[in-house]
Short mmCIF file of C-alpha atoms and ligand atoms in Angstrom, two decimals:
data_model
loop_
_atom_site.label_atom_id
_atom_site.label_comp_id
_atom_site.label_asym_id
_atom_site.label_seq_id
_atom_site.Cartn_x
_atom_site.Cartn_y
_atom_site.Cartn_z
CA UNK U 1 45.32 51.54 74.30
CA UNK U 2 48.63 51.52 72.78
CA UNK U 3 49.89 48.11 74.26
CA UNK U 4 47.31 46.53 75.52
CA UNK U 5 45.69 43.69 72.74
CA UNK U 6 42.07 43.48 72.36
CA UNK U 7 40.44 39.76 71.52
CA UNK U 8 37.26 38.27 71.12
CA UNK U 9 35.59 37.67 74.19
CA UNK U 10 34.24 33.93 73.03
CA UNK U 11 37.30 32.37 75.41
CA UNK U 12 37.10 34.42 78.39
CA UNK U 13 34.87 33.17 80.99
CA UNK U 14 33.10 35.21 83.54
CA UNK U 15 35.58 33.93 86.64
CA UNK U 16 38.28 32.09 86.96
CA UNK U 17 40.42 31.14 89.35
CA UNK U 18 44.16 32.78 90.06
CA UNK U 19 47.29 31.86 91.71
CA UNK U 20 50.00 33.93 92.61
CA UNK U 21 53.38 34.07 93.51
CA UNK U 22 52.61 34.86 97.72
CA UNK U 23 50.66 31.45 97.33
CA UNK U 24 47.17 33.85 97.46
CA UNK U 25 44.30 31.97 95.65
CA UNK U 26 41.25 34.00 94.49
CA UNK U 27 38.64 33.87 92.67
CA UNK U 28 39.22 36.80 90.17
CA UNK U 29 35.45 38.08 88.25
CA UNK U 30 36.53 39.05 84.56
CA UNK U 31 32.99 40.49 83.45
CA UNK U 32 30.92 44.11 83.62
CA UNK U 33 29.58 44.36 86.80
CA UNK U 34 26.05 45.93 86.23
CA UNK U 35 23.36 45.57 88.15
CA UNK U 36 25.08 43.33 90.70
CA UNK U 37 25.37 41.15 87.92
CA UNK U 38 28.83 39.81 85.77
CA UNK U 39 28.22 40.25 82.18
CA UNK U 40 29.60 39.89 78.70
CA UNK U 41 30.18 43.61 76.97
CA UNK U 42 27.30 43.32 74.17
CA UNK U 43 30.68 43.41 71.76
CA UNK U 44 31.74 40.28 73.24
CA UNK U 45 35.24 41.53 73.11
CA UNK U 46 37.44 41.44 75.95
CA UNK U 47 41.41 42.92 76.48
CA UNK U 48 44.65 41.39 78.07
CA UNK U 49 45.68 41.90 81.32
CA UNK U 50 49.54 41.30 82.20
CA UNK U 51 51.70 41.61 85.12
CA UNK U 52 53.71 44.63 84.95
CA UNK U 53 56.76 42.06 87.25
CA UNK U 54 56.90 39.95 84.57
CA UNK U 55 55.40 41.62 81.05
CA UNK U 56 53.63 37.89 80.90
CA UNK U 57 49.81 37.53 80.22
CA UNK U 58 47.88 36.88 83.28
CA UNK U 59 44.23 36.72 82.24
CA UNK U 60 41.42 38.36 79.58
CA UNK U 61 38.64 41.17 80.91
CA UNK U 62 35.54 41.85 79.46
CA UNK U 63 35.40 44.69 77.58
CA UNK U 64 32.71 47.32 78.15
CA UNK U 65 32.29 49.86 75.15
CA UNK U 66 29.67 52.68 74.74
CA UNK U 67 26.54 50.36 74.31
CA UNK U 68 27.56 49.02 78.09
CA UNK U 69 27.91 52.60 79.32
CA UNK U 70 24.03 52.94 78.18
CA UNK U 71 23.59 49.34 79.68
CA UNK U 72 25.02 50.34 83.25
CA UNK U 73 24.08 54.25 82.91
CA UNK U 74 20.02 53.18 82.98
CA UNK U 75 20.83 50.70 85.64
CA UNK U 76 21.99 53.45 87.59
CA UNK U 77 19.65 55.70 86.83
CA UNK U 78 16.84 53.25 87.87
CA UNK U 79 18.65 52.90 91.38
CA UNK U 80 18.65 56.37 91.68
CA UNK U 81 15.55 57.18 90.98
CA UNK U 82 13.31 54.44 91.56
CA UNK U 83 15.10 51.49 93.47
CA UNK U 84 15.20 51.30 97.23
CA UNK U 85 18.51 53.28 97.44
CA UNK U 86 16.14 56.05 96.32
CA UNK U 87 14.21 56.11 100.07
CA UNK U 88 17.47 54.29 101.98
CA UNK U 89 17.59 56.66 105.29
CA UNK U 90 20.84 58.33 104.75
CA UNK U 91 22.59 56.45 108.12
CA UNK U 92 22.46 53.76 106.00
CA UNK U 93 24.02 54.46 103.44
CA UNK U 94 26.86 54.89 105.84
CA UNK U 95 26.06 51.14 107.28
CA UNK U 96 27.24 49.77 103.86
CA UNK U 97 30.08 51.83 103.11
CA UNK U 98 31.04 50.46 106.98
CA UNK U 99 30.39 46.73 105.64
CA UNK U 100 32.47 47.07 102.75
CA UNK U 101 35.06 48.53 105.06
CA UNK U 102 34.91 45.94 106.45
CA UNK U 103 34.77 43.14 104.15
CA UNK U 104 38.18 45.09 103.15
CA UNK U 105 39.76 43.90 106.27
CA UNK U 106 38.66 40.40 106.26
CA UNK U 107 40.43 40.61 102.82
CA UNK U 108 43.25 42.64 102.89
CA UNK U 109 45.88 39.85 101.64
CA UNK U 110 43.52 38.94 99.15
CA UNK U 111 43.38 42.80 97.49
CA UNK U 112 46.98 43.83 98.49
CA UNK U 113 47.91 41.21 96.36
CA UNK U 114 46.29 41.51 93.23
CA UNK U 115 47.63 45.24 93.24
CA UNK U 116 50.68 43.88 93.69
CA UNK U 117 49.69 41.30 90.45
CA UNK U 118 48.48 43.97 88.40
CA UNK U 119 49.93 47.45 89.19
CA UNK U 120 53.29 45.62 89.84
CA UNK U 121 53.62 47.91 93.05
CA UNK U 122 55.49 46.59 96.38
CA UNK U 123 53.40 44.35 98.17
CA UNK U 124 54.10 46.39 101.12
CA UNK U 125 52.70 49.49 99.76
CA UNK U 126 49.94 47.84 98.72
CA UNK U 127 49.22 46.74 101.81
CA UNK U 128 49.19 50.56 103.01
CA UNK U 129 46.44 51.20 99.56
CA UNK U 130 43.81 49.29 101.40
CA UNK U 131 44.55 50.55 104.66
CA UNK U 132 44.22 53.83 102.87
CA UNK U 133 40.74 52.47 101.38
CA UNK U 134 39.35 51.42 104.66
CA UNK U 135 39.72 54.74 106.23
CA UNK U 136 38.22 56.35 103.32
CA UNK U 137 35.40 53.89 103.68
CA UNK U 138 34.82 54.43 107.29
CA UNK U 139 35.38 58.43 107.15
CA UNK U 140 32.49 58.67 104.64
CA UNK U 141 30.18 56.08 106.01
CA UNK U 142 30.36 58.79 109.30
CA UNK U 143 29.33 61.55 106.74
CA UNK U 144 26.47 60.22 105.47
CA UNK U 145 23.84 61.29 107.98
CA UNK U 146 25.85 64.07 108.21
CA UNK U 147 25.36 66.10 105.19
CA UNK U 148 22.67 69.14 106.19
CA UNK U 149 21.65 72.29 104.52
CA UNK U 150 20.90 74.95 106.15
CA UNK U 151 17.78 77.64 107.63
CA UNK U 152 18.01 80.95 106.70
CA UNK U 153 16.42 83.73 108.13
CA UNK U 154 15.42 86.20 105.28
CA UNK U 155 11.47 88.01 106.84
CA UNK U 156 9.03 87.20 108.90
CA UNK U 157 7.08 86.04 107.01
CA UNK U 158 9.06 83.71 104.55
CA UNK U 159 10.82 80.40 106.39
CA UNK U 160 13.88 79.38 104.02
CA UNK U 161 15.73 76.06 103.88
CA UNK U 162 18.39 74.54 101.77
CA UNK U 163 19.14 70.94 101.02
CA UNK U 164 22.51 68.79 100.14
CA UNK U 165 20.79 66.77 97.28
CA UNK U 166 22.74 64.02 95.75
CA UNK U 167 23.03 64.93 92.18
CA UNK U 168 22.02 61.38 90.23
CA UNK U 169 24.35 59.09 88.35
CA UNK U 170 27.97 59.89 88.79
CA UNK U 171 30.64 58.76 85.76
CA UNK U 172 34.08 58.09 88.17
CA UNK U 173 37.20 57.15 85.92
CA UNK U 174 40.73 55.93 87.65
CA UNK U 175 44.22 55.84 86.89
CA UNK U 176 46.40 52.73 87.06
CA UNK U 177 48.78 53.83 89.89
CA UNK U 178 45.98 53.49 92.65
CA UNK U 179 43.75 51.01 91.38
CA UNK U 180 41.77 50.70 94.83
CA UNK U 181 43.11 53.64 96.32
CA UNK U 182 41.59 55.64 94.30
CA UNK U 183 38.26 53.80 93.29
CA UNK U 184 38.12 54.29 97.52
CA UNK U 185 38.31 57.67 96.91
CA UNK U 186 35.43 58.46 94.35
CA UNK U 187 33.68 55.76 95.99
CA UNK U 188 33.23 56.96 99.53
CA UNK U 189 31.92 60.86 98.76
CA UNK U 190 29.63 59.75 95.57
CA UNK U 191 27.65 57.01 98.22
CA UNK U 192 27.79 59.08 101.05
CA UNK U 193 26.24 61.53 99.49
CA UNK U 194 23.64 59.21 97.94
CA UNK U 195 24.61 59.34 94.65
CA UNK U 196 24.65 56.36 91.95
CA UNK U 197 28.01 55.45 90.39
CA UNK U 198 29.29 54.03 86.61
CA UNK U 199 33.12 53.59 87.06
CA UNK U 200 35.22 52.61 85.06
CA UNK U 201 38.75 51.31 85.98
CA UNK U 202 42.13 52.28 83.68
CA UNK U 203 42.63 49.29 81.33
CA UNK U 204 45.71 48.74 82.49
CA UNK U 205 44.58 47.57 86.49
CA UNK U 206 41.05 45.87 86.29
CA UNK U 207 41.14 43.27 88.20
CA UNK U 208 40.86 44.76 91.88
CA UNK U 209 37.76 46.98 91.02
CA UNK U 210 36.10 44.44 89.94
CA UNK U 211 37.39 41.73 92.82
CA UNK U 212 35.68 44.69 95.22
CA UNK U 213 32.46 44.38 92.78
CA UNK U 214 31.71 40.69 94.66
CA UNK U 215 32.55 42.71 98.02
CA UNK U 216 29.71 45.40 96.97
CA UNK U 217 27.37 42.72 96.13
CA UNK U 218 28.53 40.64 99.95
CA UNK U 219 28.26 43.93 101.49
CA UNK U 220 24.17 44.36 100.47
CA UNK U 221 24.39 47.46 98.12
CA UNK U 222 21.74 47.17 95.96
CA UNK U 223 21.77 46.50 92.37
CA UNK U 224 22.43 49.43 90.19
CA UNK U 225 23.70 51.34 92.74
CA UNK U 226 27.46 50.85 91.89
CA UNK U 227 28.57 49.17 88.28
CA UNK U 228 32.00 48.85 87.37
CA UNK U 229 32.83 48.38 83.26
CA UNK U 230 36.38 47.64 82.25
CA UNK U 231 37.37 49.14 78.97
CA UNK U 232 39.36 51.55 77.34
CA UNK U 233 39.37 55.42 77.81
CA UNK U 234 38.94 56.10 74.00
CA UNK U 235 36.09 54.22 73.84
CA UNK U 236 34.02 53.48 77.67
CA UNK U 237 35.56 56.40 78.72
CA UNK U 238 34.28 58.53 76.25
CA UNK U 239 31.19 57.30 76.47
CA UNK U 240 31.05 58.09 79.78
CA UNK U 241 31.96 61.19 79.38
CA UNK U 242 29.58 62.07 76.79
CA UNK U 243 26.48 60.45 78.53
CA UNK U 244 23.59 62.88 78.51
CA UNK U 245 22.30 60.69 81.77
CA UNK U 246 25.84 61.19 83.43
CA UNK U 247 25.49 64.30 85.65
CA UNK U 248 28.50 64.23 87.38
CA UNK U 249 32.12 63.27 86.22
CA UNK U 250 35.20 62.59 88.69
CA UNK U 251 38.37 61.75 86.37
CA UNK U 252 42.24 61.20 88.31
CA UNK U 253 44.66 60.77 85.28
CA UNK U 254 46.77 62.71 83.70
CA UNK U 255 45.85 66.67 82.10
CA UNK U 256 45.74 66.07 78.35
CA UNK U 257 42.58 63.62 79.03
CA UNK U 258 41.40 66.06 81.17
CA UNK U 259 41.16 68.69 78.68
CA UNK U 260 39.36 65.99 76.74
CA UNK U 261 36.51 65.12 79.64
CA UNK U 262 35.64 69.12 80.24
CA UNK U 263 35.28 69.22 76.32
CA UNK U 264 33.03 65.89 76.57
CA UNK U 265 31.52 67.08 79.68
CA UNK U 266 31.00 70.77 77.66
CA UNK U 267 29.66 69.01 74.33
CA UNK U 268 27.05 67.01 75.76
CA UNK U 269 24.48 67.65 79.34
CA UNK U 270 27.41 70.02 80.92
CA UNK U 271 27.38 67.23 84.02
CA UNK U 272 29.81 68.88 86.74
CA UNK U 273 33.11 68.20 86.41
CA UNK U 274 35.85 67.45 88.89
CA UNK U 275 39.10 66.45 87.60
CA UNK U 276 42.87 65.48 89.64
CA UNK U 277 45.09 65.71 87.18
CA UNK U 278 49.19 66.12 87.14
CA UNK U 279 52.09 67.30 88.71
CA UNK U 280 55.75 68.42 89.47
CA UNK U 281 55.81 69.11 92.62
CA UNK U 282 58.67 71.17 94.35
CA UNK U 283 60.33 69.04 97.60
CA UNK U 284 62.14 72.07 99.43
CA UNK U 285 65.24 71.57 102.15
CA UNK U 286 67.01 74.39 104.02
CA UNK U 287 70.24 74.09 104.63
CA UNK U 288 69.11 74.08 109.07
CA UNK U 289 67.53 70.17 108.73
CA UNK U 290 68.60 67.20 109.85
CA UNK U 291 70.20 66.05 107.05
CA UNK U 292 69.70 62.26 107.17
CA UNK U 293 66.01 62.97 107.72
CA UNK U 294 65.46 65.32 104.82
CA UNK U 295 67.07 62.79 102.71
CA UNK U 296 64.64 60.03 103.66
CA UNK U 297 61.71 62.48 102.98
CA UNK U 298 62.91 63.31 99.26
CA UNK U 299 63.94 59.45 98.88
CA UNK U 300 60.45 58.52 99.89
CA UNK U 301 58.79 61.91 98.20
CA UNK U 302 59.76 60.60 94.68
CA UNK U 303 60.60 56.59 94.93
CA UNK U 304 57.11 55.93 97.01
CA UNK U 305 54.68 53.75 94.34
CA UNK U 306 57.90 53.68 91.94
CA UNK U 307 57.23 57.43 91.34
CA UNK U 308 53.63 56.52 89.75
CA UNK U 309 52.00 59.23 92.34
CA UNK U 310 50.46 62.42 90.73
CA UNK U 311 51.85 64.14 94.02
CA UNK U 312 55.43 62.60 93.56
CA UNK U 313 58.24 64.85 95.13
CA UNK U 314 59.69 64.86 91.48
CA UNK U 315 61.62 68.25 91.79
CA UNK U 316 63.73 68.24 94.71
CA UNK U 317 65.19 71.82 95.85
CA UNK U 318 67.84 72.37 98.38
CA UNK U 319 69.94 74.90 99.75
CA UNK U 320 72.98 76.09 97.95
CA UNK U 321 74.92 75.69 101.67
CA UNK U 322 73.96 71.66 102.07
CA UNK U 323 73.90 71.00 98.46
CA UNK U 324 76.74 69.19 97.63
CA UNK U 325 76.45 66.37 101.69
CA UNK U 326 72.40 66.04 100.54
CA UNK U 327 73.34 65.60 96.54
CA UNK U 328 75.95 62.56 98.51
CA UNK U 329 73.71 61.36 101.12
CA UNK U 330 70.29 61.21 98.75
CA UNK U 331 72.51 59.32 95.97
CA UNK U 332 73.57 56.89 98.90
CA UNK U 333 69.93 56.38 99.76
CA UNK U 334 68.13 56.23 96.14
CA UNK U 335 70.27 53.41 95.54
CA UNK U 336 70.04 51.74 98.45
CA UNK U 337 66.17 51.19 97.95
CA UNK U 338 65.58 47.55 96.84
CA UNK U 339 64.13 47.25 93.78
CA UNK U 340 62.43 44.21 92.33
CA UNK U 341 59.90 41.26 92.59
CA UNK U 342 56.37 43.13 94.31
CA UNK U 343 55.78 40.06 96.32
CA UNK U 344 59.12 40.23 97.79
CA UNK U 345 58.06 41.62 101.51
CA UNK U 346 61.76 43.50 101.05
CA UNK U 347 60.31 45.20 97.96
CA UNK U 348 60.03 48.71 98.09
CA UNK U 349 59.69 49.86 94.05
CA UNK U 350 58.36 47.48 92.23
CA UNK U 351 57.66 47.12 88.71
CA UNK U 352 56.63 50.16 85.98
CA UNK U 353 52.85 49.51 84.94
CA UNK U 354 53.18 48.49 81.89
CA UNK U 355 55.50 48.57 78.65
CA UNK U 356 54.69 51.83 77.63
CA UNK U 357 55.14 53.93 80.66
CA UNK U 358 58.47 51.71 80.62
CA UNK U 359 59.90 53.10 77.63
CA UNK U 360 57.93 57.00 78.21
CA UNK U 361 60.41 56.80 81.15
CA UNK U 362 63.21 56.13 80.02
CA UNK U 363 63.05 58.44 76.88
CA UNK U 364 62.68 61.48 79.46
CA UNK U 365 65.48 60.27 81.01
CA UNK U 366 67.18 60.62 77.72
CA UNK U 367 65.44 63.88 76.98
CA UNK U 368 66.94 65.08 80.21
CA UNK U 369 70.88 63.43 78.94
CA UNK U 370 70.34 65.47 75.43
CA UNK U 371 69.25 68.95 77.50
CA UNK U 372 72.85 68.41 79.07
CA UNK U 373 71.57 66.69 82.82
CA UNK U 374 74.16 64.95 84.71
CA UNK U 375 72.78 61.39 85.91
CA UNK U 376 73.88 61.58 89.67
CA UNK U 377 72.71 57.59 90.14
CA UNK U 378 70.14 55.67 88.23
CA UNK U 379 69.46 56.15 84.63
CA UNK U 380 68.32 53.00 83.17
CA UNK U 381 66.44 49.91 83.12
CA UNK U 382 66.64 47.39 86.38
CA UNK U 383 66.88 44.01 85.30
CA UNK U 384 66.07 42.61 81.77
CA UNK U 385 62.28 40.76 83.13
CA UNK U 386 59.41 42.89 83.86
CA UNK U 387 59.04 47.12 83.91
CA UNK U 388 61.61 47.86 86.42
CA UNK U 389 63.56 50.92 86.26
CA UNK U 390 66.32 52.13 89.05
CA UNK U 391 66.09 54.77 91.06
CA UNK U 392 67.25 58.20 89.43
CA UNK U 393 68.15 61.57 90.21
CA UNK U 394 68.82 64.14 87.15
CA UNK U 395 71.35 67.32 88.37
CA UNK U 396 72.01 70.46 85.99
CA UNK U 397 68.25 70.81 85.01
CA UNK U 398 67.25 74.04 84.34
CA UNK U 399 64.07 75.66 85.17
CA UNK U 400 62.52 75.41 81.82
CA UNK U 401 64.01 72.50 80.34
CA UNK U 402 61.74 69.44 79.57
CA UNK U 403 62.53 67.17 82.74
CA UNK U 404 61.69 70.11 84.96
CA UNK U 405 58.73 70.67 83.36
CA UNK U 406 57.30 67.99 82.05
CA UNK U 407 55.11 64.89 84.31
CA UNK U 408 57.80 62.14 83.87
CA UNK U 409 55.44 59.58 86.76
CA UNK U 410 58.09 57.24 87.25
CA UNK U 411 61.49 57.01 89.64
CA UNK U 412 62.76 60.12 87.79
CA UNK U 413 63.22 63.33 89.72
CA UNK U 414 66.10 66.74 89.34
CA UNK U 415 67.48 68.64 92.00
CA UNK U 416 68.79 71.92 91.82
CA UNK U 417 70.01 74.55 94.29
CA UNK U 418 68.34 77.92 95.44
CA UNK U 419 69.77 80.61 97.58
CA UNK U 420 66.90 82.16 99.58
CA UNK U 421 62.78 81.73 100.31
CA UNK U 422 62.95 84.37 97.16
CA UNK U 423 64.77 82.57 94.60
CA UNK U 424 62.99 78.96 95.86
CA UNK U 425 59.49 80.33 95.55
CA UNK U 426 60.24 81.93 92.08
CA UNK U 427 61.67 78.09 90.84
CA UNK U 428 58.84 76.16 92.96
CA UNK U 429 56.26 77.90 91.57
CA UNK U 430 57.78 77.79 87.86
CA UNK U 431 55.72 75.48 86.42
CA UNK U 432 51.60 75.22 85.31
CA UNK U 433 51.27 72.67 87.58
CA UNK U 434 50.40 73.02 91.63
CA UNK U 435 49.18 69.77 93.64
CA UNK U 436 51.13 69.22 96.26
CA UNK U 437 54.85 70.41 97.53
CA UNK U 438 57.14 70.33 100.44
CA UNK U 439 59.14 72.21 103.08
CA UNK U 440 61.18 70.94 105.27
CA UNK U 441 63.03 73.08 107.63
CA UNK U 442 63.06 73.75 111.66
CA UNK U 443 62.23 77.06 111.46
CA UNK U 444 58.58 77.82 111.78
CA UNK U 445 59.05 80.97 110.27
CA UNK U 446 60.46 79.72 107.01
CA UNK U 447 57.87 76.98 106.88
CA UNK U 448 55.02 78.84 107.74
CA UNK U 449 56.10 81.62 104.90
CA UNK U 450 56.78 79.03 102.20
CA UNK U 451 53.77 77.38 102.85
CA UNK U 452 51.65 80.78 102.31
CA UNK U 453 53.43 81.40 98.94
CA UNK U 454 54.03 77.80 96.85
CA UNK U 455 51.54 77.39 94.86
CA UNK U 456 49.89 74.33 95.34
CA UNK U 457 46.94 72.48 96.75
CA UNK U 458 48.86 70.28 99.34
CA UNK U 459 51.84 71.44 101.23
CA UNK U 460 53.60 68.67 103.37
CA UNK U 461 56.12 70.40 105.96
CA UNK U 462 59.47 67.93 107.07
CA UNK U 463 57.10 64.72 105.36
CA UNK U 464 55.48 64.72 101.90
CA UNK U 465 52.77 61.80 100.94
CA UNK U 466 51.58 62.15 104.12
CA UNK U 467 46.98 61.26 103.31
CA UNK U 468 44.44 60.84 105.39
CA UNK U 469 40.53 60.78 104.31
CA UNK U 470 40.01 63.50 106.66
CA UNK U 471 42.01 66.15 104.47
CA UNK U 472 41.05 67.80 100.76
CA UNK U 473 43.27 67.34 97.77
CA UNK U 474 43.30 68.40 94.87
CA UNK U 475 45.72 70.61 92.43
CA UNK U 476 46.20 74.53 91.66
CA UNK U 477 46.55 75.25 88.10
CA UNK U 478 46.31 72.56 85.56
CA UNK U 479 46.75 70.43 88.13
CA UNK U 480 42.87 69.64 88.72
CA UNK U 481 39.54 71.38 89.46
CA UNK U 482 37.79 70.51 92.79
CA UNK U 483 39.15 68.32 95.78
CA UNK U 484 38.73 64.98 96.91
CA UNK U 485 38.43 63.14 100.16
CA UNK U 486 37.59 65.87 103.62
CA UNK U 487 34.14 67.31 103.78
CA UNK U 488 35.44 68.87 100.81
CA UNK U 489 34.87 66.33 98.60
CA UNK U 490 30.80 65.89 99.66
CA UNK U 491 31.06 69.26 97.50
CA UNK U 492 31.55 67.89 93.99
CA UNK U 493 28.83 65.08 94.71
CA UNK U 494 25.68 66.85 96.66
CA UNK U 495 24.11 69.76 94.69
CA UNK U 496 22.00 72.72 97.00
CA UNK U 497 18.05 73.09 96.54
CA UNK U 498 16.66 76.63 98.01
CA UNK U 499 12.94 76.02 98.66
CA UNK U 500 11.46 79.67 100.13
CA UNK U 501 8.50 79.60 101.69
CA UNK U 502 5.95 82.41 101.37
CA UNK U 503 3.96 82.27 104.92
CA UNK U 504 1.98 86.02 104.25
P1 ADP F 1 48.03 57.28 81.25
O1 ADP F 1 48.00 58.22 80.11
O2 ADP F 1 48.71 58.05 82.68
O3 ADP F 1 47.86 55.80 81.65
P2 ADP F 1 44.92 58.68 81.23
O4 ADP F 1 44.79 59.76 81.80
O5 ADP F 1 45.15 58.26 79.93
O6 ADP F 1 46.73 58.24 82.17
O7 ADP F 1 43.92 56.91 82.41
C1 ADP F 1 43.36 57.53 83.01
C2 ADP F 1 42.04 57.12 82.95
O8 ADP F 1 40.95 58.10 81.70
C3 ADP F 1 41.76 55.46 82.75
O9 ADP F 1 41.23 55.08 83.15
C4 ADP F 1 41.58 56.03 80.74
O10 ADP F 1 41.19 54.83 80.46
C5 ADP F 1 40.92 56.80 81.03
N1 ADP F 1 40.76 57.45 79.76
C6 ADP F 1 42.13 57.82 78.49
N2 ADP F 1 41.68 58.75 77.93
C7 ADP F 1 39.89 58.76 77.63
C8 ADP F 1 39.24 59.68 77.12
N3 ADP F 1 39.51 60.30 76.10
N4 ADP F 1 37.88 59.71 77.40
C9 ADP F 1 37.48 59.37 79.27
N5 ADP F 1 38.39 58.15 79.73
C10 ADP F 1 39.52 58.52 79.10
MG1 MG F 2 48.58 45.25 84.96
#
């Protein structure tokens, strides 16, 4: 895609030794992972992978195109239908997921360092991502042998039951903001339920998933169960979305691409579709709060992961009585965030993922200025090397302004006033998105009323961006279809078979 150069694959080996700024050394696979082996793409093309914190080339990675998708889907189909996977007792799927979790535990430092390098995120947050992956694998390992059907008592001369069967080959297309965590959220339920997978990591951040491929093999997953194809969305991604033998597609990314995925499913084999898309989530502060605590959460809500979070609390609403005080405290808090080198243990906010995103975010700040916004703090790039942006707060933004309606996906939030619950519900529900939201208050009644009336898949109360593998996550409105995590996610990866036996 824009900004990522395609090169010949001839000069790109299948593995390279990388030495990271924090001293971590490891062997980075660079090939397509199909049938538990690394290979070169049919077209022998590769693409460049850059470090967002320096802008410099890290390595080239082999590129999968449509012909490679065919090969990977065939491998996944064979694994599903006739390989050892197809006969494996469900509990053994749980054992494999737990082994993968063990290997993540043994490789936390390497995995977190790869994320810091490739995505530009702060290493302290990257470690949290890896902990999230481990929690997710272990959670779904537990489900593997607890996916049951039911017996229905219909009449005395029938015996009727349902089974929860896996769907088959699942295409999974993931974004660059949490390269490994999104990998885990997708793999966990798909594998627990007995499916096989063709996964495409984002072209901006392919390194983590390819390193994990070596762990997948080491854990003992049979060949073809999990295949990983680095490549571009318009090519490999599109081929997965249109593939006739891919029975289910799970996508996390922009709402724009989500629409094309759904269209591709409709145009091909009506594969089942789940989408986790954008957001413009309201983070609401009532006047009864402890201001410092609430400000901690609004700061974390928007600047966590450099604002590259679909659930980011990008619209802050403050009740009018404490508005000025909150603005002052939030400006101070935002300015105190340590922005910079992702490998520095003190860094909270690393680099934006790419030059394209960096420019896009700065452009949004300009749009905000033109729409009459006041830049309370930030509003510009941080430093001259790499893709950093200062934590930014925009005030005096109307509900219909683009910076209030459109997802910026960076460290930029708006802050606005409200009078009472009715007013903030109207403003809070005033976009086409509905991914997440939060309310900060000491009043249980206020919290519950606001939680009931917000149109969002998640409502956090007195916290923000607080995830757990057991808690379903997903969107209302244009934020998506289906839920990830929790027992809910298993519904996306199973289909119900009804067996009706005539005993008469
Ligand atoms: P962003 O624009 O923020 O990079 P995208 O939604 O484009 O987010 O990317 C999320 C994922 O979707 C990436 O893995 C990307 O390669 C993939 N993708 C992009 N365009 C398409 C497409 N037309 N078909 C399938 N996958 C796509
Ligand atoms: Mg990168």
